[in-house]
Amino acid sequence: MTGSKMTSMTTNEMRAARARGEDQSDFAMIRSNVIARIEPADDEDSPDASNLMREVLAKRRAGRPAGNENKEQVSVRYSKSVLSAFRASGSGWQTRMDAALADWLKAHSPDELLV
């Protein structure tokens, strides 16, 4: 890239330079461009890279996937022995635990839940 240079500074050295005001990045201009939705110019050495990066970033989503309407997230405390037994069964242990509880509900009346 034109105008770019390699640096041999460590992360700590870069932080110290920034603290001393020796940083040459114009973060105020970058923030104003983001607010104004001004896109950076294409990279002349790799013109497709900027567009490809934007496409990849647009597809990324932060956080966990959205849940479905069939399940509800709750906080529950189980005994260590129950959890360790299900966890020892490997990946998908939470689904198997849900299935075990569903089977128990099929075999027991709602009155038994009130004990």
mmCIF file of C-alpha atoms in Angstrom:
data_model
loop_
_atom_site.group_PDB
_atom_site.id
_atom_site.type_symbol
_atom_site.label_atom_id
_atom_site.label_comp_id
_atom_site.label_asym_id
_atom_site.label_seq_id
_atom_site.Cartn_x
_atom_site.Cartn_y
_atom_site.Cartn_z
ATOM 1 C CA MET A 1 0.000 0.000 0.000
ATOM 2 C CA THR A 2 1.223 3.453 -0.744
ATOM 3 C CA GLY A 3 2.246 5.386 2.346
ATOM 4 C CA SER A 4 2.205 2.401 4.664
ATOM 5 C CA LYS A 5 5.204 1.428 6.692
ATOM 6 C CA MET A 6 6.219 -1.548 8.760
ATOM 7 C CA THR A 7 6.661 -1.108 12.470
ATOM 8 C CA SER A 8 8.845 -3.042 14.825
ATOM 9 C CA MET A 9 7.219 -1.686 17.960
ATOM 10 C CA THR A 10 5.702 -3.957 20.557
ATOM 11 C CA THR A 11 2.137 -3.435 21.716
ATOM 12 C CA ASN A 12 3.364 -1.805 24.922
ATOM 13 C CA GLU A 13 5.660 0.511 22.958
ATOM 14 C CA MET A 14 2.732 1.505 20.710
ATOM 15 C CA ARG A 15 0.545 2.218 23.737
ATOM 16 C CA ALA A 16 3.306 4.325 25.287
ATOM 17 C CA ALA A 17 3.750 6.276 22.045
ATOM 18 C CA ARG A 18 0.002 6.889 21.911
ATOM 19 C CA ALA A 19 0.044 8.094 25.530
ATOM 20 C CA ARG A 20 2.870 10.512 24.659
ATOM 21 C CA GLY A 21 0.820 11.878 21.756
ATOM 22 C CA GLU A 22 3.100 10.359 19.130
ATOM 23 C CA ASP A 23 0.305 8.341 17.527
ATOM 24 C CA GLN A 24 -0.275 9.365 13.928
ATOM 25 C CA SER A 25 -3.746 7.881 13.619
ATOM 26 C CA ASP A 26 -6.449 10.488 13.151
ATOM 27 C CA PHE A 27 -9.181 8.896 15.252
ATOM 28 C CA ALA A 28 -11.296 12.062 15.197
ATOM 29 C CA MET A 29 -11.438 11.899 11.398
ATOM 30 C CA ILE A 30 -12.193 8.171 11.493
ATOM 31 C CA ARG A 31 -15.057 8.727 13.979
ATOM 32 C CA SER A 32 -16.488 11.578 11.907
ATOM 33 C CA ASN A 33 -16.327 9.420 8.750
ATOM 34 C CA VAL A 34 -18.117 6.578 10.531
ATOM 35 C CA ILE A 35 -20.856 8.938 11.740
ATOM 36 C CA ALA A 36 -21.194 10.455 8.251
ATOM 37 C CA ARG A 37 -21.129 6.933 6.756
ATOM 38 C CA ILE A 38 -18.151 7.805 4.547
ATOM 39 C CA GLU A 39 -16.476 4.627 3.345
ATOM 40 C CA PRO A 40 -12.679 4.390 3.105
ATOM 41 C CA ALA A 41 -11.144 4.437 -0.347
ATOM 42 C CA ASP A 42 -10.470 1.114 -1.999
ATOM 43 C CA ASP A 43 -7.007 -0.303 -1.442
ATOM 44 C CA GLU A 44 -5.078 0.351 -4.634
ATOM 45 C CA ASP A 45 -2.905 -2.751 -4.141
ATOM 46 C CA SER A 46 -5.919 -5.005 -3.655
ATOM 47 C CA PRO A 47 -9.051 -3.188 -4.834
ATOM 48 C CA ASP A 48 -11.351 -6.141 -4.159
ATOM 49 C CA ALA A 49 -10.165 -6.567 -0.567
ATOM 50 C CA SER A 50 -12.140 -3.626 0.807
ATOM 51 C CA ASN A 51 -15.398 -4.830 -0.719
ATOM 52 C CA LEU A 52 -14.778 -8.420 0.370
ATOM 53 C CA MET A 53 -14.040 -7.325 3.931
ATOM 54 C CA ARG A 54 -17.210 -5.238 4.005
ATOM 55 C CA GLU A 55 -19.264 -8.219 2.798
ATOM 56 C CA VAL A 56 -17.772 -10.505 5.445
ATOM 57 C CA LEU A 57 -18.306 -7.950 8.197
ATOM 58 C CA ALA A 58 -21.887 -7.333 7.107
ATOM 59 C CA LYS A 59 -22.631 -11.069 7.427
ATOM 60 C CA ARG A 60 -21.147 -11.326 10.920
ATOM 61 C CA ARG A 61 -23.499 -11.162 13.841
ATOM 62 C CA ALA A 62 -22.514 -10.639 17.421
ATOM 63 C CA GLY A 63 -23.698 -12.890 20.192
ATOM 64 C CA ARG A 64 -25.511 -16.165 20.252
ATOM 65 C CA PRO A 65 -27.990 -17.249 17.597
ATOM 66 C CA ALA A 66 -31.564 -16.256 18.206
ATOM 67 C CA GLY A 67 -33.562 -18.826 20.130
ATOM 68 C CA ASN A 68 -36.825 -20.284 19.023
ATOM 69 C CA GLU A 69 -40.281 -19.979 20.537
ATOM 70 C CA ASN A 70 -40.232 -23.560 21.870
ATOM 71 C CA LYS A 71 -37.622 -22.954 24.544
ATOM 72 C CA GLU A 72 -37.115 -20.419 27.295
ATOM 73 C CA GLN A 73 -33.821 -19.543 28.946
ATOM 74 C CA VAL A 74 -33.885 -19.876 32.744
ATOM 75 C CA SER A 75 -31.443 -20.131 35.597
ATOM 76 C CA VAL A 76 -31.709 -23.410 37.528
ATOM 77 C CA ARG A 77 -29.537 -25.069 40.158
ATOM 78 C CA TYR A 78 -28.943 -28.831 39.823
ATOM 79 C CA SER A 79 -26.893 -31.114 42.020
ATOM 80 C CA LYS A 80 -23.296 -31.587 40.952
ATOM 81 C CA SER A 81 -23.791 -35.321 40.476
ATOM 82 C CA VAL A 82 -26.688 -34.792 38.030
ATOM 83 C CA LEU A 83 -24.795 -32.175 36.034
ATOM 84 C CA SER A 84 -21.568 -34.163 35.920
ATOM 85 C CA ALA A 85 -23.443 -37.252 34.702
ATOM 86 C CA PHE A 86 -25.109 -35.361 31.850
ATOM 87 C CA ARG A 87 -21.939 -33.433 30.962
ATOM 88 C CA ALA A 88 -19.954 -36.683 30.898
ATOM 89 C CA SER A 89 -22.263 -37.909 28.127
ATOM 90 C CA GLY A 90 -20.637 -35.376 25.792
ATOM 91 C CA SER A 91 -21.852 -32.703 23.446
ATOM 92 C CA GLY A 92 -25.619 -32.188 23.435
ATOM 93 C CA TRP A 93 -26.007 -32.949 27.145
ATOM 94 C CA GLN A 94 -28.445 -30.059 27.639
ATOM 95 C CA THR A 95 -30.731 -31.429 24.918
ATOM 96 C CA ARG A 96 -30.594 -34.871 26.523
ATOM 97 C CA MET A 97 -31.369 -33.354 29.929
ATOM 98 C CA ASP A 98 -34.395 -31.590 28.409
ATOM 99 C CA ALA A 99 -35.544 -34.893 26.872
ATOM 100 C CA ALA A 100 -35.160 -36.691 30.220
ATOM 101 C CA LEU A 101 -37.314 -34.075 31.940
ATOM 102 C CA ALA A 102 -39.903 -34.289 29.153
ATOM 103 C CA ASP A 103 -40.018 -38.098 29.559
ATOM 104 C CA TRP A 104 -40.488 -37.709 33.310
ATOM 105 C CA LEU A 105 -43.421 -35.343 32.693
ATOM 106 C CA LYS A 106 -45.063 -37.910 30.399
ATOM 107 C CA ALA A 107 -44.875 -40.567 33.101
ATOM 108 C CA HIS A 108 -46.065 -38.420 36.016
ATOM 109 C CA SER A 109 -49.227 -36.468 36.705
ATOM 110 C CA PRO A 110 -49.205 -32.688 37.204
ATOM 111 C CA ASP A 111 -50.195 -33.257 40.856
ATOM 112 C CA GLU A 112 -46.798 -34.848 41.513
ATOM 113 C CA LEU A 113 -45.127 -31.550 40.639
ATOM 114 C CA LEU A 114 -46.716 -29.898 43.673
ATOM 115 C CA VAL A 115 -44.844 -32.078 46.183
#
